[in-house]
């Protein structure tokens, strides 16, 4: 955002707004080209039975971490362990796709308040787009005030990214949501009511955009983590629907309230952020440092391995499997598991010789530590 503001500041008065749009649009071209070279996830390739590509991704991860790929993690091992499981999982997935909305009832206690947070946050953030124009009226003596205000917001976005990068592995998801909303509530109130130094208002705008970075990181991280795999995409889509719907009519509310006074607008929209904090109080499940829920029935599975970087590790799973804490706390691991109905067989283990399972439905698993 800061770069776009500087660009507009430099050429708007000479070349006009059309050239600003053209140049900004062309800046996205490298990202479009890069999309063709970004690999998919290990899980995606396994579900597609492209085991060679899945193995290649792990090789790249190992190369970045400067460690070798374990000998037992091979294309042949993936194919032997996953073929039967993927066939069964595909059939189950087709059956579940028709009932995903029915299954949403099991996660309604999280979905309803979280969708409310998405809506309230998006609704209240519409006031930010009015800051340059409204504050320009308040500070007519400041040259190019609207550009300076927009630049302060863009600078806050850069600073917010740094803050999120430093804090995202240290604070809980719900705490992050509430902190971002609280910062926005306070800053909105201050910006709309302060009539003092212009530089002080710009500093508050920078802090305000830091709050925006925090809340967006919290929402985009917490939302996919809190829902089981079966309804994760559907639930996230519902939250996005509320997120996109709010700005459709929120600007009309800003315009109507600002016709009375911008101070009133700031007070109302600050209260909306506070309402968002209240909605987070209805969210009871913390996801930081915990496993992704593969099924709603495993919601309370406290023994499943954790994800995140709280202990210097990350775990990505096709299905959660039980491991000791020492196995998940010391490495980056990719766990794959499948089950077939056959006589007891052997389970591939990275920590010693093969062992015979006692279950009537033996589990074939491969755990790669990279």
Coordinates of C-alpha atoms in Angstrom, one line a residue:
X1 CA 0.0 0.0 0.0
X2 CA 2.8 2.4 0.8
X3 CA 4.4 1.9 -2.6
X4 CA 1.0 2.5 -4.4
X5 CA 0.5 5.8 -2.4
X6 CA 4.0 7.0 -3.4
X7 CA 3.3 6.2 -7.0
X8 CA -0.1 8.0 -7.0
X9 CA 1.6 10.9 -5.2
X10 CA 4.2 11.1 -7.9
X11 CA 2.2 10.8 -11.1
X12 CA -1.5 11.5 -10.3
X13 CA -1.3 15.3 -10.9
X14 CA 0.8 14.9 -14.0
X15 CA -0.4 11.7 -15.8
X16 CA -3.8 11.3 -14.3
X17 CA -5.5 8.4 -12.4
X18 CA -5.7 6.2 -15.5
X19 CA -2.0 5.7 -15.6
X20 CA -1.9 4.9 -11.9
X21 CA -4.4 2.1 -12.5
X22 CA -2.4 0.8 -15.5
X23 CA 0.9 0.7 -13.6
X24 CA -0.6 -0.9 -10.5
X25 CA -2.3 -3.5 -12.6
X26 CA 0.9 -4.5 -14.4
X27 CA 2.7 -4.9 -11.1
X28 CA 0.5 -8.0 -10.4
X29 CA 1.8 -9.7 -13.6
X30 CA 4.9 -11.3 -11.9
X31 CA 2.6 -12.9 -9.3
X32 CA 0.4 -14.4 -12.0
X33 CA 3.4 -15.9 -13.7
X34 CA 4.7 -17.2 -10.4
X35 CA 1.5 -19.2 -9.8
X36 CA 2.6 -21.6 -12.4
X37 CA 5.7 -22.5 -10.5
X38 CA 4.3 -22.8 -7.0
X39 CA 4.0 -26.5 -6.0
X40 CA 0.9 -28.0 -4.4
X41 CA 0.8 -29.6 -1.0
X42 CA 2.0 -33.1 -0.1
X43 CA -1.5 -34.1 0.8
X44 CA -2.9 -32.9 -2.5
X45 CA -0.4 -34.9 -4.5
X46 CA -1.0 -38.0 -2.4
X47 CA -4.8 -37.7 -2.9
X48 CA -4.1 -37.5 -6.6
X49 CA -1.8 -40.5 -6.4
X50 CA 1.1 -38.5 -7.7
X51 CA 3.5 -40.0 -5.3
X52 CA 6.6 -38.8 -7.2
X53 CA 5.5 -35.2 -6.9
X54 CA 4.8 -35.7 -3.1
X55 CA 8.2 -37.1 -2.7
X56 CA 9.7 -34.2 -4.6
X57 CA 8.1 -31.7 -2.2
X58 CA 9.6 -33.4 0.8
X59 CA 13.0 -33.4 -0.9
X60 CA 12.7 -29.6 -1.3
X61 CA 11.7 -29.2 2.3
X62 CA 14.7 -31.3 3.4
X63 CA 17.0 -29.3 1.1
X64 CA 15.8 -26.0 2.7
X65 CA 16.4 -27.5 6.2
X66 CA 19.7 -28.9 5.1
X67 CA 18.9 -32.5 6.2
X68 CA 18.6 -35.7 4.1
X69 CA 15.3 -37.3 3.3
X70 CA 15.0 -40.5 5.4
X71 CA 15.7 -43.7 3.5
X72 CA 12.3 -45.2 4.3
X73 CA 10.4 -42.2 2.7
X74 CA 10.4 -43.3 -0.9
X75 CA 7.9 -43.2 -3.8
X76 CA 7.4 -47.0 -3.5
X77 CA 6.7 -46.7 0.2
X78 CA 4.1 -44.0 -0.4
X79 CA 2.4 -46.0 -3.2
X80 CA 2.3 -49.2 -1.1
X81 CA 1.0 -47.5 2.0
X82 CA -1.5 -45.1 0.5
X83 CA -3.2 -46.7 -2.6
X84 CA -5.9 -48.6 -0.7
X85 CA -6.5 -45.7 1.7
X86 CA -6.9 -43.1 -1.1
X87 CA -9.5 -45.3 -2.9
X88 CA -11.6 -45.6 0.2
X89 CA -11.2 -42.0 1.1
X90 CA -12.4 -40.9 -2.3
X91 CA -15.6 -42.8 -2.0
X92 CA -16.2 -41.4 1.5
X93 CA -15.5 -37.9 0.2
X94 CA -18.1 -38.2 -2.5
X95 CA -20.7 -39.4 0.0
X96 CA -19.9 -36.6 2.4
X97 CA -20.0 -33.8 -0.2
X98 CA -23.8 -34.1 -0.4
X99 CA -24.2 -33.8 3.4
X100 CA -21.6 -31.1 4.2
X101 CA -24.3 -28.5 5.1
X102 CA -26.0 -31.0 7.4
X103 CA -22.7 -31.5 9.2
X104 CA -22.4 -27.8 9.8
X105 CA -24.7 -28.2 12.7
X106 CA -22.0 -29.9 14.6
X107 CA -19.7 -26.8 14.3
X108 CA -22.4 -24.2 14.7
X109 CA -21.1 -23.1 18.1
X110 CA -17.9 -22.0 16.4
X111 CA -19.2 -21.0 12.9
X112 CA -22.0 -18.6 14.0
X113 CA -19.8 -16.3 16.3
X114 CA -16.8 -16.6 13.9
X115 CA -18.9 -15.5 10.9
X116 CA -20.1 -12.7 13.1
X117 CA -16.5 -11.6 13.8
X118 CA -15.7 -11.7 10.1
X119 CA -18.8 -9.6 9.3
X120 CA -18.4 -7.0 12.1
X121 CA -14.7 -6.6 11.3
X122 CA -15.2 -6.1 7.6
X123 CA -18.2 -3.7 8.2
X124 CA -16.2 -1.5 10.6
X125 CA -13.1 -1.4 8.5
X126 CA -15.0 0.5 5.8
X127 CA -14.4 3.6 7.7
X128 CA -10.6 3.4 7.0
X129 CA -11.2 4.2 3.3
X130 CA -12.8 7.5 4.3
X131 CA -9.9 8.7 6.5
X132 CA -8.0 10.5 3.7
X133 CA -11.0 12.5 2.6
X134 CA -12.5 13.2 6.0
X135 CA -9.1 14.2 7.6
X136 CA -8.3 16.4 4.6
X137 CA -11.3 18.5 5.6
X138 CA -10.0 18.7 9.1
X139 CA -6.4 19.7 8.2
X140 CA -6.8 22.1 5.1
X141 CA -3.5 23.8 6.0
X142 CA -1.5 20.6 5.4
X143 CA -0.3 20.2 1.9
X144 CA -1.2 16.9 0.2
X145 CA -2.7 15.7 3.5
X146 CA -4.7 12.9 1.8
X147 CA -1.5 11.4 0.4
X148 CA 0.3 11.6 3.7
X149 CA -2.6 9.9 5.5
X150 CA -2.8 7.1 2.9
X151 CA 1.0 6.7 3.2
X152 CA 0.7 6.4 7.0
X153 CA -1.8 3.7 6.5
X154 CA 0.4 1.9 4.0
X155 CA 3.4 2.2 6.3
X156 CA 1.3 0.7 9.1
X157 CA 0.7 -2.3 6.8
X158 CA 4.4 -2.9 6.4
X159 CA 5.0 -2.6 10.2
X160 CA 2.0 -4.8 10.9
X161 CA 3.5 -7.6 8.7
X162 CA 6.6 -7.4 10.8
X163 CA 4.7 -7.5 14.0
X164 CA 2.6 -10.5 12.9
X165 CA 5.8 -12.3 11.7
X166 CA 7.4 -11.8 15.1
X167 CA 4.3 -12.6 17.3
X168 CA 2.2 -15.1 15.4
X169 CA 4.1 -18.1 16.9
X170 CA 4.0 -16.7 20.4
X171 CA 0.4 -15.7 21.1
X172 CA -2.8 -17.6 21.1
X173 CA -5.2 -17.2 18.2
X174 CA -8.1 -15.9 20.2
X175 CA -5.9 -13.4 22.0
X176 CA -4.6 -12.3 18.6
X177 CA -8.2 -11.7 17.4
X178 CA -9.2 -9.7 20.4
X179 CA -5.9 -7.7 20.4
X180 CA -6.4 -6.7 16.7
X181 CA -10.0 -5.6 17.3
X182 CA -9.1 -3.7 20.5
X183 CA -6.4 -1.8 18.7
X184 CA -8.8 -0.9 15.9
X185 CA -11.5 0.2 18.3
X186 CA -9.2 2.6 20.2
X187 CA -7.6 4.0 17.1
X188 CA -10.9 4.6 15.3
X189 CA -12.2 6.5 18.3
X190 CA -9.0 8.6 18.6
X191 CA -8.7 9.4 14.9
X192 CA -12.3 10.6 14.7
X193 CA -12.1 12.8 17.8
X194 CA -8.5 14.2 17.7
X195 CA -8.2 17.7 16.4
X196 CA -4.6 18.3 17.4
X197 CA -1.3 17.7 15.7
X198 CA -1.5 16.2 12.2
X199 CA 1.6 14.1 12.9
X200 CA 0.0 12.5 16.0
X201 CA -3.0 11.5 13.9
X202 CA -0.6 9.9 11.3
X203 CA 1.1 7.9 14.1
X204 CA -2.3 6.6 15.3
X205 CA -3.1 5.7 11.7
X206 CA 0.1 3.6 11.5
X207 CA -0.9 1.8 14.7
X208 CA -4.4 1.3 13.3
X209 CA -3.1 -0.5 10.3
X210 CA -1.0 -2.7 12.5
X211 CA -4.2 -3.7 14.2
X212 CA -5.7 -4.5 10.8
X213 CA -2.7 -6.8 10.0
X214 CA -3.1 -8.6 13.4
X215 CA -6.9 -9.2 13.0
X216 CA -6.6 -10.4 9.4
X217 CA -3.8 -12.8 10.3
X218 CA -5.8 -14.1 13.2
X219 CA -8.9 -14.6 11.2
X220 CA -7.2 -16.3 8.2
X221 CA -5.3 -18.6 10.5
X222 CA -7.9 -19.4 13.1
X223 CA -10.8 -20.1 10.7
X224 CA -9.3 -23.0 8.8
X225 CA -7.8 -24.4 12.0
X226 CA -11.0 -24.5 14.1
X227 CA -13.2 -26.6 11.7
X228 CA -12.9 -30.4 11.0
X229 CA -11.6 -31.3 7.5
X230 CA -15.1 -32.5 6.3
X231 CA -16.6 -29.0 6.7
X232 CA -13.4 -26.8 6.7
X233 CA -13.8 -25.4 3.2
X234 CA -17.6 -24.9 3.5
X235 CA -17.2 -23.2 6.8
X236 CA -14.4 -20.9 5.5
X237 CA -16.5 -20.1 2.5
X238 CA -19.4 -19.0 4.7
X239 CA -17.2 -16.8 6.7
X240 CA -15.8 -15.3 3.5
X241 CA -19.4 -14.7 2.3
X242 CA -20.1 -12.6 5.4
X243 CA -16.7 -10.8 5.0
X244 CA -17.5 -9.8 1.4
X245 CA -21.1 -8.9 2.1
X246 CA -20.5 -6.3 4.8
X247 CA -18.6 -3.7 2.7
X248 CA -21.5 -3.7 0.1
X249 CA -23.6 -1.4 2.3
X250 CA -21.2 -0.3 5.1
X251 CA -20.0 2.8 3.1
X252 CA -23.6 4.0 2.9
X253 CA -23.7 4.0 6.7
X254 CA -20.4 5.9 6.9
X255 CA -21.7 8.5 4.5
X256 CA -25.0 8.9 6.4
X257 CA -23.3 9.2 9.8
X258 CA -20.6 11.6 8.5
X259 CA -23.3 13.9 7.3
X260 CA -24.1 14.4 11.0
X261 CA -20.5 14.4 12.2
X262 CA -17.4 12.3 11.6
X263 CA -17.0 12.1 15.4
X264 CA -20.3 10.2 15.6
X265 CA -19.2 7.9 12.8
X266 CA -16.0 7.1 14.7
X267 CA -17.9 6.4 17.8
X268 CA -20.4 4.0 16.1
X269 CA -17.7 2.2 14.2
X270 CA -15.5 1.9 17.3
X271 CA -18.5 0.3 19.0
X272 CA -18.8 -2.2 16.1
X273 CA -15.2 -3.3 16.7
X274 CA -16.0 -3.8 20.4
X275 CA -19.0 -5.9 19.4
X276 CA -16.5 -8.0 17.4
X277 CA -14.5 -8.6 20.6
X278 CA -17.7 -9.7 22.3
X279 CA -18.4 -12.2 19.5
X280 CA -14.9 -13.7 20.1
X281 CA -15.9 -14.4 23.7
X282 CA -18.3 -17.0 22.3
X283 CA -15.4 -18.9 20.7
X284 CA -14.3 -21.5 23.2
X285 CA -11.9 -23.6 21.1
X286 CA -8.2 -22.5 21.0
X287 CA -6.2 -23.9 18.1
X288 CA -2.7 -22.5 18.7
X289 CA -0.2 -25.4 19.0
X290 CA -2.9 -28.1 18.5
X291 CA -3.6 -30.6 15.7
X292 CA -5.9 -29.9 12.8
X293 CA -9.2 -31.7 13.4
X294 CA -9.7 -34.3 10.7
X295 CA -13.2 -35.3 12.0
X296 CA -15.6 -33.7 14.3
X297 CA -15.4 -36.8 16.5
X298 CA -11.7 -36.1 17.2
X299 CA -12.4 -32.6 18.5
X300 CA -11.4 -33.7 22.0
X301 CA -8.5 -35.9 21.0
X302 CA -5.9 -34.4 23.3
X303 CA -3.3 -37.0 22.4
X304 CA -3.1 -36.1 18.8
X305 CA 0.1 -34.5 17.7
X306 CA 0.2 -30.7 17.6
X307 CA 0.8 -28.2 14.8
X308 CA 2.3 -24.8 14.8
X309 CA 5.8 -23.6 15.7
X310 CA 5.3 -23.2 19.5
X311 CA 7.9 -25.9 20.1
X312 CA 10.0 -25.5 16.9
X313 CA 8.1 -28.0 14.9
X314 CA 5.3 -28.3 12.3
X315 CA 3.2 -31.3 11.6
X316 CA 1.1 -31.9 8.5
X317 CA -1.1 -34.9 8.6
X318 CA -3.4 -37.0 6.3
X319 CA -4.9 -38.6 9.4
X320 CA -3.6 -37.9 13.0
X321 CA -1.7 -40.8 14.4
X322 CA -0.5 -41.2 18.0
X323 CA 3.1 -40.5 18.7
X324 CA 5.2 -39.7 21.7
X325 CA 5.8 -36.1 22.6
X326 CA 9.5 -36.5 21.8
X327 CA 8.7 -37.4 18.2
X328 CA 6.6 -34.3 17.6
X329 CA 8.5 -31.7 19.6
X330 CA 11.9 -32.0 17.9
X331 CA 11.3 -32.1 14.1
X332 CA 9.2 -31.2 11.1
X333 CA 7.3 -34.3 10.2
X334 CA 4.9 -35.5 7.6
X335 CA 2.7 -38.3 8.7
X336 CA 0.7 -40.6 6.5
X337 CA -1.6 -43.4 7.6
X338 CA -4.0 -45.8 5.9
X339 CA -5.9 -48.9 7.0
X340 CA -6.9 -52.0 5.1
X341 CA -8.7 -55.2 6.3
X342 CA -6.0 -57.8 6.1
X343 CA -4.3 -60.2 8.5
X344 CA -1.9 -58.6 11.0
X345 CA 1.1 -57.3 9.2
X346 CA 4.1 -55.1 9.8
X347 CA 4.2 -51.3 10.3
X348 CA 7.1 -49.3 8.9
X349 CA 8.8 -47.4 11.7
X350 CA 11.6 -44.8 11.5
X351 CA 12.7 -45.5 15.1
X352 CA 13.8 -49.1 14.9
X353 CA 13.1 -52.4 13.2
X354 CA 9.6 -53.2 11.9
X355 CA 7.1 -54.3 14.5
X356 CA 3.9 -56.4 14.3
X357 CA 0.6 -54.7 15.2
X358 CA -2.0 -56.4 17.3
X359 CA -5.0 -54.7 15.8
X360 CA -7.4 -56.7 13.7
X361 CA -7.2 -53.9 11.1
X362 CA -3.4 -53.3 10.8
X363 CA -2.2 -49.7 10.2
X364 CA 0.4 -49.2 7.5
X365 CA 2.2 -45.9 8.2
X366 CA 5.3 -44.0 7.2
X367 CA 6.6 -41.1 9.2
X368 CA 9.2 -38.9 7.5
X369 CA 11.2 -36.6 9.7
X370 CA 12.9 -33.9 7.8

